[in-house]
């Protein structure tokens, strides 16, 4: 029981790490969008170009770092399930989990199809941030 308790804490830490990284990435994305909109009105601001490059690097780095939280959560969640579910039910539970994951992937692809215009990419970013933040609140 003690080991499972510490695994649950580790899973919460992993999920919140991913959430913080995704929230920062979305901040960078929306900030970049504002800078680019402002730059389209005024041409030739090198300071904004430098700031834009830095934000882009921060965006890419935070997305890459968020994967660490995702992968570690996935490993921890798998171990918790293996330790807590009786062996005879594990296959059914893992198959149901995989099916739900595939269904949510399909929903994500449908959203990408609906909002395929590059100008509506912010909607997809908001959906992603909402999903990750909701998962963190559930853990």
PDB file of C-alpha atoms in Angstrom:
ATOM      1  CA  UNK A   1       0.000   0.000   0.000  1.00  0.00           C
ATOM      2  CA  UNK A   2       2.857   2.390   0.805  1.00  0.00           C
ATOM      3  CA  UNK A   3       4.468   1.792  -2.592  1.00  0.00           C
ATOM      4  CA  UNK A   4       1.164   2.428  -4.375  1.00  0.00           C
ATOM      5  CA  UNK A   5       0.665   5.643  -2.399  1.00  0.00           C
ATOM      6  CA  UNK A   6       4.089   6.947  -3.448  1.00  0.00           C
ATOM      7  CA  UNK A   7       3.389   5.937  -7.057  1.00  0.00           C
ATOM      8  CA  UNK A   8       0.170   7.934  -6.975  1.00  0.00           C
ATOM      9  CA  UNK A   9       2.080  10.946  -5.687  1.00  0.00           C
ATOM     10  CA  UNK A  10       4.665  10.483  -8.433  1.00  0.00           C
ATOM     11  CA  UNK A  11       1.898  10.300 -11.029  1.00  0.00           C
ATOM     12  CA  UNK A  12       0.411  13.562  -9.744  1.00  0.00           C
ATOM     13  CA  UNK A  13       3.817  15.240  -9.892  1.00  0.00           C
ATOM     14  CA  UNK A  14       4.349  13.979 -13.454  1.00  0.00           C
ATOM     15  CA  UNK A  15       0.930  15.158 -14.584  1.00  0.00           C
ATOM     16  CA  UNK A  16       1.369  18.590 -13.008  1.00  0.00           C
ATOM     17  CA  UNK A  17       4.841  18.886 -14.566  1.00  0.00           C
ATOM     18  CA  UNK A  18       3.281  18.255 -17.962  1.00  0.00           C
ATOM     19  CA  UNK A  19       0.495  20.732 -17.232  1.00  0.00           C
ATOM     20  CA  UNK A  20       2.873  23.518 -16.213  1.00  0.00           C
ATOM     21  CA  UNK A  21       4.951  22.966 -19.354  1.00  0.00           C
ATOM     22  CA  UNK A  22       1.854  22.995 -21.569  1.00  0.00           C
ATOM     23  CA  UNK A  23       0.508  26.131 -19.879  1.00  0.00           C
ATOM     24  CA  UNK A  24       3.822  27.895 -20.469  1.00  0.00           C
ATOM     25  CA  UNK A  25       3.881  26.692 -24.083  1.00  0.00           C
ATOM     26  CA  UNK A  26       0.390  28.074 -24.649  1.00  0.00           C
ATOM     27  CA  UNK A  27       1.439  31.381 -23.076  1.00  0.00           C
ATOM     28  CA  UNK A  28       4.381  31.523 -25.507  1.00  0.00           C
ATOM     29  CA  UNK A  29       2.108  30.628 -28.421  1.00  0.00           C
ATOM     30  CA  UNK A  30      -0.435  33.358 -27.673  1.00  0.00           C
ATOM     31  CA  UNK A  31       2.319  35.883 -26.934  1.00  0.00           C
ATOM     32  CA  UNK A  32       3.964  35.036 -30.281  1.00  0.00           C
ATOM     33  CA  UNK A  33       0.621  35.475 -31.981  1.00  0.00           C
ATOM     34  CA  UNK A  34       0.211  38.940 -30.430  1.00  0.00           C
ATOM     35  CA  UNK A  35       3.749  39.955 -31.437  1.00  0.00           C
ATOM     36  CA  UNK A  36       3.175  38.813 -35.018  1.00  0.00           C
ATOM     37  CA  UNK A  37      -0.137  40.663 -35.227  1.00  0.00           C
ATOM     38  CA  UNK A  38       1.530  43.810 -33.914  1.00  0.00           C
ATOM     39  CA  UNK A  39       4.487  43.334 -36.286  1.00  0.00           C
ATOM     40  CA  UNK A  40       2.154  43.114 -39.257  1.00  0.00           C
ATOM     41  CA  UNK A  41       0.993  46.640 -38.409  1.00  0.00           C
ATOM     42  CA  UNK A  42       4.503  48.062 -37.895  1.00  0.00           C
ATOM     43  CA  UNK A  43       7.348  46.817 -40.095  1.00  0.00           C
ATOM     44  CA  UNK A  44      11.004  46.703 -39.110  1.00  0.00           C
ATOM     45  CA  UNK A  45      11.062  46.195 -35.332  1.00  0.00           C
ATOM     46  CA  UNK A  46      14.227  44.143 -34.687  1.00  0.00           C
ATOM     47  CA  UNK A  47      13.547  44.015 -30.935  1.00  0.00           C
ATOM     48  CA  UNK A  48      10.229  42.286 -31.578  1.00  0.00           C
ATOM     49  CA  UNK A  49      11.944  39.892 -33.977  1.00  0.00           C
ATOM     50  CA  UNK A  50      14.487  38.966 -31.263  1.00  0.00           C
ATOM     51  CA  UNK A  51      11.694  38.538 -28.720  1.00  0.00           C
ATOM     52  CA  UNK A  52       9.773  36.438 -31.216  1.00  0.00           C
ATOM     53  CA  UNK A  53      12.763  34.127 -31.726  1.00  0.00           C
ATOM     54  CA  UNK A  54      13.211  33.709 -27.959  1.00  0.00           C
ATOM     55  CA  UNK A  55       9.529  32.929 -27.472  1.00  0.00           C
ATOM     56  CA  UNK A  56       9.664  30.371 -30.257  1.00  0.00           C
ATOM     57  CA  UNK A  57      12.590  28.621 -28.562  1.00  0.00           C
ATOM     58  CA  UNK A  58      10.744  28.687 -25.233  1.00  0.00           C
ATOM     59  CA  UNK A  59       7.656  27.263 -26.926  1.00  0.00           C
ATOM     60  CA  UNK A  60       9.545  24.371 -28.495  1.00  0.00           C
ATOM     61  CA  UNK A  61      11.506  23.646 -25.320  1.00  0.00           C
ATOM     62  CA  UNK A  62       8.412  23.619 -23.117  1.00  0.00           C
ATOM     63  CA  UNK A  63       6.602  21.267 -25.495  1.00  0.00           C
ATOM     64  CA  UNK A  64       9.603  18.918 -25.452  1.00  0.00           C
ATOM     65  CA  UNK A  65       9.778  19.078 -21.645  1.00  0.00           C
ATOM     66  CA  UNK A  66       6.055  18.349 -21.350  1.00  0.00           C
ATOM     67  CA  UNK A  67       6.696  14.976 -22.995  1.00  0.00           C
ATOM     68  CA  UNK A  68       8.815  13.977 -19.982  1.00  0.00           C
ATOM     69  CA  UNK A  69       5.795  14.473 -17.734  1.00  0.00           C
ATOM     70  CA  UNK A  70       3.560  12.573 -20.164  1.00  0.00           C
ATOM     71  CA  UNK A  71       5.881   9.588 -20.522  1.00  0.00           C
ATOM     72  CA  UNK A  72       6.648   9.325 -16.814  1.00  0.00           C
ATOM     73  CA  UNK A  73       2.940   9.534 -15.982  1.00  0.00           C
ATOM     74  CA  UNK A  74       2.227   6.806 -18.526  1.00  0.00           C
ATOM     75  CA  UNK A  75       4.830   4.491 -16.983  1.00  0.00           C
ATOM     76  CA  UNK A  76       3.652   5.152 -13.440  1.00  0.00           C
ATOM     77  CA  UNK A  77      -0.006   4.693 -14.365  1.00  0.00           C
ATOM     78  CA  UNK A  78       0.789   1.372 -16.025  1.00  0.00           C
ATOM     79  CA  UNK A  79       2.644   0.152 -12.937  1.00  0.00           C
ATOM     80  CA  UNK A  80      -0.164   1.220 -10.579  1.00  0.00           C
ATOM     81  CA  UNK A  81      -2.698  -0.648 -12.703  1.00  0.00           C
ATOM     82  CA  UNK A  82      -0.533  -3.754 -12.808  1.00  0.00           C
ATOM     83  CA  UNK A  83      -0.120  -3.735  -9.037  1.00  0.00           C
ATOM     84  CA  UNK A  84      -3.735  -3.009  -8.091  1.00  0.00           C
ATOM     85  CA  UNK A  85      -5.849  -4.900 -10.644  1.00  0.00           C
ATOM     86  CA  UNK A  86      -6.114  -8.673 -10.248  1.00  0.00           C
ATOM     87  CA  UNK A  87      -4.275 -10.508 -13.006  1.00  0.00           C
ATOM     88  CA  UNK A  88      -7.426 -12.096 -14.435  1.00  0.00           C
ATOM     89  CA  UNK A  89      -8.943  -8.634 -15.156  1.00  0.00           C
ATOM     90  CA  UNK A  90      -5.844  -6.843 -16.406  1.00  0.00           C
ATOM     91  CA  UNK A  91      -6.334  -7.692 -20.073  1.00  0.00           C
ATOM     92  CA  UNK A  92      -9.896  -6.377 -20.071  1.00  0.00           C
ATOM     93  CA  UNK A  93      -8.911  -3.170 -18.276  1.00  0.00           C
ATOM     94  CA  UNK A  94      -5.913  -2.521 -20.530  1.00  0.00           C
ATOM     95  CA  UNK A  95      -8.003  -3.172 -23.666  1.00  0.00           C
ATOM     96  CA  UNK A  96     -10.716  -0.800 -22.445  1.00  0.00           C
ATOM     97  CA  UNK A  97      -8.064   1.824 -21.714  1.00  0.00           C
ATOM     98  CA  UNK A  98      -6.579   1.400 -25.195  1.00  0.00           C
ATOM     99  CA  UNK A  99     -10.023   1.682 -26.794  1.00  0.00           C
ATOM    100  CA  UNK A 100     -10.787   4.874 -24.890  1.00  0.00           C
ATOM    101  CA  UNK A 101      -7.399   6.275 -25.866  1.00  0.00           C
ATOM    102  CA  UNK A 102      -8.060   5.500 -29.545  1.00  0.00           C
ATOM    103  CA  UNK A 103     -11.521   7.095 -29.323  1.00  0.00           C
ATOM    104  CA  UNK A 104     -10.039  10.280 -27.879  1.00  0.00           C
ATOM    105  CA  UNK A 105      -7.369  10.275 -30.601  1.00  0.00           C
ATOM    106  CA  UNK A 106     -10.152  10.072 -33.166  1.00  0.00           C
ATOM    107  CA  UNK A 107     -11.906  13.025 -31.506  1.00  0.00           C
ATOM    108  CA  UNK A 108      -8.645  14.965 -31.665  1.00  0.00           C
ATOM    109  CA  UNK A 109      -8.305  14.225 -35.385  1.00  0.00           C
ATOM    110  CA  UNK A 110     -11.905  15.298 -36.018  1.00  0.00           C
ATOM    111  CA  UNK A 111     -11.214  18.582 -34.211  1.00  0.00           C
ATOM    112  CA  UNK A 112      -8.104  19.061 -36.360  1.00  0.00           C
ATOM    113  CA  UNK A 113     -10.205  18.467 -39.460  1.00  0.00           C
ATOM    114  CA  UNK A 114     -12.899  20.909 -38.338  1.00  0.00           C
ATOM    115  CA  UNK A 115     -10.376  23.605 -37.396  1.00  0.00           C
ATOM    116  CA  UNK A 116      -7.941  22.998 -40.256  1.00  0.00           C
ATOM    117  CA  UNK A 117      -7.525  26.682 -41.076  1.00  0.00           C
ATOM    118  CA  UNK A 118      -4.163  27.912 -39.690  1.00  0.00           C
ATOM    119  CA  UNK A 119      -5.932  30.980 -38.301  1.00  0.00           C
ATOM    120  CA  UNK A 120      -7.983  28.718 -36.007  1.00  0.00           C
ATOM    121  CA  UNK A 121      -4.962  26.899 -34.565  1.00  0.00           C
ATOM    122  CA  UNK A 122      -5.476  28.831 -31.319  1.00  0.00           C
ATOM    123  CA  UNK A 123      -8.722  26.896 -30.794  1.00  0.00           C
ATOM    124  CA  UNK A 124      -6.791  23.616 -30.931  1.00  0.00           C
ATOM    125  CA  UNK A 125      -4.212  24.989 -28.502  1.00  0.00           C
ATOM    126  CA  UNK A 126      -6.995  25.970 -26.096  1.00  0.00           C
ATOM    127  CA  UNK A 127      -8.595  22.508 -26.384  1.00  0.00           C
ATOM    128  CA  UNK A 128      -5.245  20.876 -25.658  1.00  0.00           C
ATOM    129  CA  UNK A 129      -4.553  23.069 -22.644  1.00  0.00           C
ATOM    130  CA  UNK A 130      -8.059  22.380 -21.319  1.00  0.00           C
ATOM    131  CA  UNK A 131      -7.645  18.616 -21.706  1.00  0.00           C
ATOM    132  CA  UNK A 132      -4.228  18.505 -20.016  1.00  0.00           C
ATOM    133  CA  UNK A 133      -5.338  20.814 -17.202  1.00  0.00           C
ATOM    134  CA  UNK A 134      -8.489  18.754 -16.621  1.00  0.00           C
ATOM    135  CA  UNK A 135      -6.378  15.605 -16.388  1.00  0.00           C
ATOM    136  CA  UNK A 136      -4.133  17.267 -13.828  1.00  0.00           C
ATOM    137  CA  UNK A 137      -7.149  18.222 -11.736  1.00  0.00           C
ATOM    138  CA  UNK A 138      -8.421  14.629 -11.861  1.00  0.00           C
ATOM    139  CA  UNK A 139      -5.116  13.196 -10.661  1.00  0.00           C
TER     140      UNK A 139
END
